[in-house]
Tab-separated table of C-alpha atoms in Angstrom:
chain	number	residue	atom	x	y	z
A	1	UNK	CA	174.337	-54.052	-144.639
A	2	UNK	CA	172.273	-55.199	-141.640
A	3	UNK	CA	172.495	-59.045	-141.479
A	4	UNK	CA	172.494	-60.402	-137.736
A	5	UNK	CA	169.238	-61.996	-136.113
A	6	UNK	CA	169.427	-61.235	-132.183
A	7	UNK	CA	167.312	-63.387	-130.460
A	8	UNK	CA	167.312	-62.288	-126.409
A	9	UNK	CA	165.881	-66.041	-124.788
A	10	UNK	CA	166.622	-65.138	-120.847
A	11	UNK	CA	166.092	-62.374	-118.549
A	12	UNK	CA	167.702	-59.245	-119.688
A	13	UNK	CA	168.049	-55.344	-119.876
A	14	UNK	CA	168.555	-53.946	-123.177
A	15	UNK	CA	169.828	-50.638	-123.501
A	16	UNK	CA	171.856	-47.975	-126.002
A	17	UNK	CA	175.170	-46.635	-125.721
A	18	UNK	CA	176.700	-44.573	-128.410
A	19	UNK	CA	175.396	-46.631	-131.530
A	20	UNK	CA	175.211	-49.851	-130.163
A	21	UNK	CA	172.574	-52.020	-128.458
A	22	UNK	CA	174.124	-52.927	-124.883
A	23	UNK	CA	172.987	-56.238	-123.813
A	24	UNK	CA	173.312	-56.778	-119.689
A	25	UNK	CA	172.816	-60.337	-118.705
A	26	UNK	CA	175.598	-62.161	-116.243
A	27	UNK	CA	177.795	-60.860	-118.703
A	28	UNK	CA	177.526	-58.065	-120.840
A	29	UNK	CA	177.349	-57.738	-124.846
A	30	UNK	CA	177.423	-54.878	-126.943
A	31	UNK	CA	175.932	-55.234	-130.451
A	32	UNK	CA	176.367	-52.802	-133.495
A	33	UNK	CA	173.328	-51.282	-134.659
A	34	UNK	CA	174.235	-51.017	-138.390
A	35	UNK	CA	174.574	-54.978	-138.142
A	36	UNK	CA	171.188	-56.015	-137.006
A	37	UNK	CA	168.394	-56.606	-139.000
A	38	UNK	CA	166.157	-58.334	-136.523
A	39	UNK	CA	165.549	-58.663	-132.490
A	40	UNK	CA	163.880	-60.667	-131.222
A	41	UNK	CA	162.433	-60.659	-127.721
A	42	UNK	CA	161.574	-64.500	-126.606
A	43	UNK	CA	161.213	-63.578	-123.039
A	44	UNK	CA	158.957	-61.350	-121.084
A	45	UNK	CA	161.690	-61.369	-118.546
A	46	UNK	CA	163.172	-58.543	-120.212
A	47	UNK	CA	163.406	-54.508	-120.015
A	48	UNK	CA	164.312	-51.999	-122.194
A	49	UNK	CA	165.095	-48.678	-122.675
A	50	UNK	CA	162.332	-46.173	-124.593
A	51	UNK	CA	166.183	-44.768	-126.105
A	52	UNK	CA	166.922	-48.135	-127.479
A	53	UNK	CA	163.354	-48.485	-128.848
A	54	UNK	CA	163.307	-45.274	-130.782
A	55	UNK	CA	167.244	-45.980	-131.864
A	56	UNK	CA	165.937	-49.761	-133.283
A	57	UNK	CA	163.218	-47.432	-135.127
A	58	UNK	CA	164.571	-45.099	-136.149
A	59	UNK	CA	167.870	-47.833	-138.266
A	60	UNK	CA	164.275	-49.605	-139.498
A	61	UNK	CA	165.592	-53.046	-137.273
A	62	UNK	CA	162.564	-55.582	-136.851
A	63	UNK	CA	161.584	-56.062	-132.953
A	64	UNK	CA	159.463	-59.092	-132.522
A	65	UNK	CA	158.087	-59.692	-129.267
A	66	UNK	CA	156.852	-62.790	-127.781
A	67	UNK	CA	153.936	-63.777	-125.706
A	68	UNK	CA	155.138	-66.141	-122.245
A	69	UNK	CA	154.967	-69.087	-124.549
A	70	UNK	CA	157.487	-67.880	-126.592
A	71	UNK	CA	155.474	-66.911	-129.355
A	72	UNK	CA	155.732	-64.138	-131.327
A	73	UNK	CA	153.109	-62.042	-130.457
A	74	UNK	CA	153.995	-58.409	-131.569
A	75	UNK	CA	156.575	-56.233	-133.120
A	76	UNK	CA	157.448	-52.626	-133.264
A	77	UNK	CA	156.476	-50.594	-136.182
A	78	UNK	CA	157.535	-47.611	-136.991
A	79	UNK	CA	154.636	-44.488	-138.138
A	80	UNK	CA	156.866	-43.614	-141.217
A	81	UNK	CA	159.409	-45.434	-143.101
A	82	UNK	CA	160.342	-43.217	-145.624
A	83	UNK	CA	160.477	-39.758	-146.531
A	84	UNK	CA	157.929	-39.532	-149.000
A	85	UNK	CA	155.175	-42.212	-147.272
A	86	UNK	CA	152.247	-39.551	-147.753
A	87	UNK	CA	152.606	-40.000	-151.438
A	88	UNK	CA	153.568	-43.490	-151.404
A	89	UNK	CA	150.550	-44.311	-149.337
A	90	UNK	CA	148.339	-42.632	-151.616
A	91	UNK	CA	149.574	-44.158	-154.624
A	92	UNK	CA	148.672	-47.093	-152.442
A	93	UNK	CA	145.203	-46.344	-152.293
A	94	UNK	CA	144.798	-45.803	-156.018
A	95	UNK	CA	146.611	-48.965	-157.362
A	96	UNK	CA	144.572	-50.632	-160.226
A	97	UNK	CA	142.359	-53.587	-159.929
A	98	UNK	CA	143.885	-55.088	-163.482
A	99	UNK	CA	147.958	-54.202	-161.968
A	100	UNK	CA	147.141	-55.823	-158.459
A	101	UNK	CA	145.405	-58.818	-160.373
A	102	UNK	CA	148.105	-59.150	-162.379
A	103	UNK	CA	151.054	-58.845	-159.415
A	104	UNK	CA	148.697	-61.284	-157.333
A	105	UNK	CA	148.552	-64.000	-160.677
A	106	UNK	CA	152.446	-63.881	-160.829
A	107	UNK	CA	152.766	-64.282	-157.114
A	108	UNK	CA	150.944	-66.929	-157.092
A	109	UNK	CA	152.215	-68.683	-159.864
A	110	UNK	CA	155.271	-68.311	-158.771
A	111	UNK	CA	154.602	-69.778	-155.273
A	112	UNK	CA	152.877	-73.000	-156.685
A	113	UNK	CA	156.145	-73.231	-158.777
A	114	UNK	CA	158.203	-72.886	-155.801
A	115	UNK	CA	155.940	-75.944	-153.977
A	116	UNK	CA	156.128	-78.103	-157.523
A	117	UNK	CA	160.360	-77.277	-156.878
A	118	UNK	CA	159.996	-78.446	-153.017
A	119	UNK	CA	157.863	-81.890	-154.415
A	120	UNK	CA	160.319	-82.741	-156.849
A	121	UNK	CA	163.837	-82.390	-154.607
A	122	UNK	CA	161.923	-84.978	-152.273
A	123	UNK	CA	160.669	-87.390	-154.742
A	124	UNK	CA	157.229	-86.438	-154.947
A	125	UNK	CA	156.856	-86.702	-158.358
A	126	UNK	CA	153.386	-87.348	-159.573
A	127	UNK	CA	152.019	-84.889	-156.815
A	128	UNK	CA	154.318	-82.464	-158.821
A	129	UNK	CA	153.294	-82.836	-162.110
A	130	UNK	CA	150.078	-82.412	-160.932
A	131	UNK	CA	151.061	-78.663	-159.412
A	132	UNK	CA	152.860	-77.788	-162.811
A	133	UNK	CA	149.461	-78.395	-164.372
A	134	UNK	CA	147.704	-76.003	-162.030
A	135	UNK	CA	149.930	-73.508	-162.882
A	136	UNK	CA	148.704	-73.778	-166.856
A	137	UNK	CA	145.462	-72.901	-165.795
A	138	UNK	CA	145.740	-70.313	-163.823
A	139	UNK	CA	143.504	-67.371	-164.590
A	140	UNK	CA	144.244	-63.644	-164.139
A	141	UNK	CA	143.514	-63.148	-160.474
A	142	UNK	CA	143.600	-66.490	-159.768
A	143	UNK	CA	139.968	-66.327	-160.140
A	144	UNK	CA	139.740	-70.413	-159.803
A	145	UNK	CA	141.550	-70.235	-156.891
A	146	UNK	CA	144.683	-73.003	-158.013
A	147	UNK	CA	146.050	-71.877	-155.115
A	148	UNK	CA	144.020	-73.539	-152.721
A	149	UNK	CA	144.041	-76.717	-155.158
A	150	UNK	CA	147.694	-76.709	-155.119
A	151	UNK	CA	147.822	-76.195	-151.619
A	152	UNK	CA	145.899	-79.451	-150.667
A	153	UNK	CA	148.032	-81.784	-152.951
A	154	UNK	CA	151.174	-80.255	-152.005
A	155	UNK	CA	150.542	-80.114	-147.910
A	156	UNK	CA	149.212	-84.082	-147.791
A	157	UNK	CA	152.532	-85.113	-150.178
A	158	UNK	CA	155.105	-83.114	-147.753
A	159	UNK	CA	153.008	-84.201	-144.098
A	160	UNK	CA	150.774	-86.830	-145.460
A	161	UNK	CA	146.992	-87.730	-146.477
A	162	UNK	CA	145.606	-87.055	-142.614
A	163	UNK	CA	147.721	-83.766	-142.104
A	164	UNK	CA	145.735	-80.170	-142.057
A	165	UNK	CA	146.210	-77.276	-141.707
A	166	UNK	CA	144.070	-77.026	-138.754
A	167	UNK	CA	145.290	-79.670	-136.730
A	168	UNK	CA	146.472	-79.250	-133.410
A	169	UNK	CA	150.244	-80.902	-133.972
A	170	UNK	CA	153.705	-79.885	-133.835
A	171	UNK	CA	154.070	-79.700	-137.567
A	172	UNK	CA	151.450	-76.401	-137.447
A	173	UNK	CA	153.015	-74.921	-134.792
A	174	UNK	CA	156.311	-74.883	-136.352
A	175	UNK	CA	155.410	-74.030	-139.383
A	176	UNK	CA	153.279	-70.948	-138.294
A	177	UNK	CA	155.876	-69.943	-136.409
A	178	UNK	CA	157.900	-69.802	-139.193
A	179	UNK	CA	155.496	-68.372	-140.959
A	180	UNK	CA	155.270	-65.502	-138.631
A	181	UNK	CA	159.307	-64.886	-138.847
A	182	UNK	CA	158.788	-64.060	-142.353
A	183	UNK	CA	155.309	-62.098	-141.945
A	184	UNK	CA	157.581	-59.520	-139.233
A	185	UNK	CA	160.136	-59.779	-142.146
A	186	UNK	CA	158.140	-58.491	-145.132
A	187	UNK	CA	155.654	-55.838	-142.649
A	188	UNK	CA	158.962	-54.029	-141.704
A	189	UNK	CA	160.152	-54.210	-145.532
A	190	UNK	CA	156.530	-52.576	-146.214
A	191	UNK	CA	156.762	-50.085	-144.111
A	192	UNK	CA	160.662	-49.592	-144.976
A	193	UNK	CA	159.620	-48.413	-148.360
A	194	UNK	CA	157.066	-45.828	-147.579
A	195	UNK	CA	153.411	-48.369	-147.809
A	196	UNK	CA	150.977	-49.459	-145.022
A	197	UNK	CA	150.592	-53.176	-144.454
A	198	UNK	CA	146.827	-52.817	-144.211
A	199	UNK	CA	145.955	-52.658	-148.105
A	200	UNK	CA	146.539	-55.646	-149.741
A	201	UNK	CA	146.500	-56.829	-153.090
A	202	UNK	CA	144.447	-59.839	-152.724
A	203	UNK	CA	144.267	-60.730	-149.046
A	204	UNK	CA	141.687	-57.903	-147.850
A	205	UNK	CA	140.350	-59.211	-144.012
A	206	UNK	CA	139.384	-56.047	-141.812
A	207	UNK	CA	141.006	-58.039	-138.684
A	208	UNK	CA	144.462	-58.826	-140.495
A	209	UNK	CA	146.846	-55.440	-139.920
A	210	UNK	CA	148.992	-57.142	-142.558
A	211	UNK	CA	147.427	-57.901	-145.129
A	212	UNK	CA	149.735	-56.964	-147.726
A	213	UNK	CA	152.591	-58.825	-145.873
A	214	UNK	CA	150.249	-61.782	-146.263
A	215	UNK	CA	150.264	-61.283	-150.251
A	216	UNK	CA	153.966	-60.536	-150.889
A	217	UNK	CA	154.899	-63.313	-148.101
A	218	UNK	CA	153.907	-66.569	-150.391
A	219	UNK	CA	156.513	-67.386	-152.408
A	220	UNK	CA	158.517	-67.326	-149.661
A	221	UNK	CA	156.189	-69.904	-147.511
A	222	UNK	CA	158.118	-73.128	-149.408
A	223	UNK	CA	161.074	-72.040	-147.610
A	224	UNK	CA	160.057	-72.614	-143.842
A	225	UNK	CA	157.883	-75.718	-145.136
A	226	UNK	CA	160.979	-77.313	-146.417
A	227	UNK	CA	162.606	-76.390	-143.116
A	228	UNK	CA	159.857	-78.154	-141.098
A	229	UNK	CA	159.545	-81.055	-143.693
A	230	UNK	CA	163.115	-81.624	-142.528
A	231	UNK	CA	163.002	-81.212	-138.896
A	232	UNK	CA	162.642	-84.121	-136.234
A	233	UNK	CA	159.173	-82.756	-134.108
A	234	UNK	CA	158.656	-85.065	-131.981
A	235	UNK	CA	158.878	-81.437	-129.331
A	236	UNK	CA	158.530	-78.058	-130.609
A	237	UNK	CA	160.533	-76.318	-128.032
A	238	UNK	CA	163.459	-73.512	-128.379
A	239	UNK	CA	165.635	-75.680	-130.064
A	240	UNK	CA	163.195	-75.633	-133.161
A	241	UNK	CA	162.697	-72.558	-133.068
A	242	UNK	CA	165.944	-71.227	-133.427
A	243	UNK	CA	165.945	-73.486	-136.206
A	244	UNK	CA	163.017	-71.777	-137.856
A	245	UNK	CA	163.918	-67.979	-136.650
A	246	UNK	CA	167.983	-68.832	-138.445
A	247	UNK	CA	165.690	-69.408	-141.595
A	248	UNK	CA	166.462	-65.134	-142.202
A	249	UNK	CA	170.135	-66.245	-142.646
A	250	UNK	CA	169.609	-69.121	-145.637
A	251	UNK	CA	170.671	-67.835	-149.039
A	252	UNK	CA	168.907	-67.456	-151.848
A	253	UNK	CA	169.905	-66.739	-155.588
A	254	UNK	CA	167.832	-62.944	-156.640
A	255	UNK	CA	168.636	-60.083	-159.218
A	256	UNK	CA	171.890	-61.888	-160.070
A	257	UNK	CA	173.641	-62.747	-156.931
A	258	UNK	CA	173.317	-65.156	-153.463
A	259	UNK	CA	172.102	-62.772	-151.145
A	260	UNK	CA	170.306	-64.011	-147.432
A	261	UNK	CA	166.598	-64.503	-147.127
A	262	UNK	CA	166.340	-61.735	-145.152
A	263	UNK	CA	168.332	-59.554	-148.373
A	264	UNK	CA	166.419	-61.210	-150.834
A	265	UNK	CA	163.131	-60.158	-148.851
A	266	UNK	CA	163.980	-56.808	-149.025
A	267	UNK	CA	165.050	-57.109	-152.991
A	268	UNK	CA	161.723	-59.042	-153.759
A	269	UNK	CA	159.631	-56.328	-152.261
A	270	UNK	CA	161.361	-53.058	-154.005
A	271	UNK	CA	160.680	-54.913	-157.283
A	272	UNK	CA	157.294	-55.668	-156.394
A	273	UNK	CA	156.268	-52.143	-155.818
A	274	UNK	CA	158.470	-51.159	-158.570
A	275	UNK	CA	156.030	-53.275	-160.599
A	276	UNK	CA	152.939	-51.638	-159.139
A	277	UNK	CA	153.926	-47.813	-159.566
A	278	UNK	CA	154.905	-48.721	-163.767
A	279	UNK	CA	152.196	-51.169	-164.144
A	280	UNK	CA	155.202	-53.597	-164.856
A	281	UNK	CA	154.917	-57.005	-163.688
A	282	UNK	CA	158.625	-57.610	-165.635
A	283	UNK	CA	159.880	-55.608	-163.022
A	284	UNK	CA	159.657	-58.599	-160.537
A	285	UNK	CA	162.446	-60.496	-159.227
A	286	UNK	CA	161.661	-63.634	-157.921
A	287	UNK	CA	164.337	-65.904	-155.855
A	288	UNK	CA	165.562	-69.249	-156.893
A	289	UNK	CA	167.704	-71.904	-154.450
């Protein structure tokens, strides 16, 4: 089971040798393929082989690439991730309007239960009872949109009554970041099982490539913001970073078992899918902490 997070933060040439990724800095490191789940590429000082690119492809290993601020800025997708992705992609196209509403209500549910969860280990009390009554009146689709509602308590009780989320401050940055870890997560988990990221369930903008990342992605969100809630940012620099990319390696409690984010990702979104194809939503398997 693929498990290590390579992150490659100084000049470098990556290369492959006889299943495993050969990293040649002043010293050299050679890394298992079978092990690695994710690389990612902080630096633009770096070069690699089109042999190692098709090899990280071709074991479905996550390559995020960053921009020269050491953002991530791009990954490497693969055309097909499973056999049968012609007739997984048209299934795709023919999913129901009342079976996506009805995955996209229990996703969000379960992500304002996940924030209420967050409120309540930090004291927030009365800003979570107010969340667990959002939940009650949820409607299929969220067609009164308690997500945003729950969204505006729950962001000024974690970061306070003047935070947004469009501010220009080190609390964004970090959490977007850490947003995008997870986004790269659940796009290669997509693609893993045979779908396109472009066809979401609810999210639906022509410019977002990953739109269905952005639907499955949300319970998950909790998980960086308790992360960031945590953090000292007086900087947002590598240090934090690493901080927010080792989030892949937390555990998480799913289908019985502790498994790693990064396993329970992968879990999540079988059972999702799962749930679309039988019209099931008791197919899903939500985490817990």
């Amino acid at each position: 089971m693929s498990w290590r997070i390579v992150v490659i933060s100084k000049s470098a040439k990556l290369d492959y040798q006889m299943g495993y990724m050969v990293v040649r800095q002043e010293e050299t490191t050679k890394i298992f393929l079978n092990e690695i789940s994710t690389v990612m590429i902080e630096t633009t000082a770096v070069s690699i082989t089109g042999t190692l690119m098709c090899e990280l492809v071709k074991n479905k290993i996550k390559v995020i690439f960053c921009d020269e601020k050491r953002n991530p800025s791009s990954e490497l997708m693969p055309y097909y991730g499973s056999h049968d992705t012609s007739a997984k992609i048209r299934n795709q196209i023919v999913w129901s309007d009342p079976i996506k509403a009805a995955v996209w209500t229990e996703i969000v549910t379960e992500k304002i239960r996940k924030q209420k969860e967050l409120l309540e280990r930090i004291g927030k009390k009365e800003e979570a009872r107010l969340l667990q009554s959002y939940i009650g009146d949820i409607k299929q689709g969220d067609s009164t949109n308690r997500e945003g509602h729950a969204a505006k308590v729950y962001f000024n009780a974690l970061f306070g009554k003047e935070f947004t989320r469009t501010a220009d401050c080190n609390i964004n940055a970090a959490l977007n970041y850490g947003y995008s870890i997870l986004l790269s997560s659940f796009s290669r988990e997509i693609v893993a099982n045979g779908y396109i990221t472009q066809l979401g369930l609810f999210h639906d903008n022509m410019f977002n490539p990953f739109n269905l990342a952005s639907d499955l992605m949300e319970p998950f969100r909790p998980i960086v913001d308790e992360l960031v809630y945590g953090m000292e940012l007086g900087t947002f620099e590598k240090e934090e970073k690493m901080e927010l990319v080792n989030i892949l390696n937390q555990t998480v409690y799913i289908n019985g078992r502790s498994e790693y984010v990064n396993n329970g990702i992968k879990i999540y979104c079988k059972s999702i899918f799962d749930a679309l194809s039988d019209m099931d939503i008791a197919l899903i398997k939500f985490y817990s902490l």
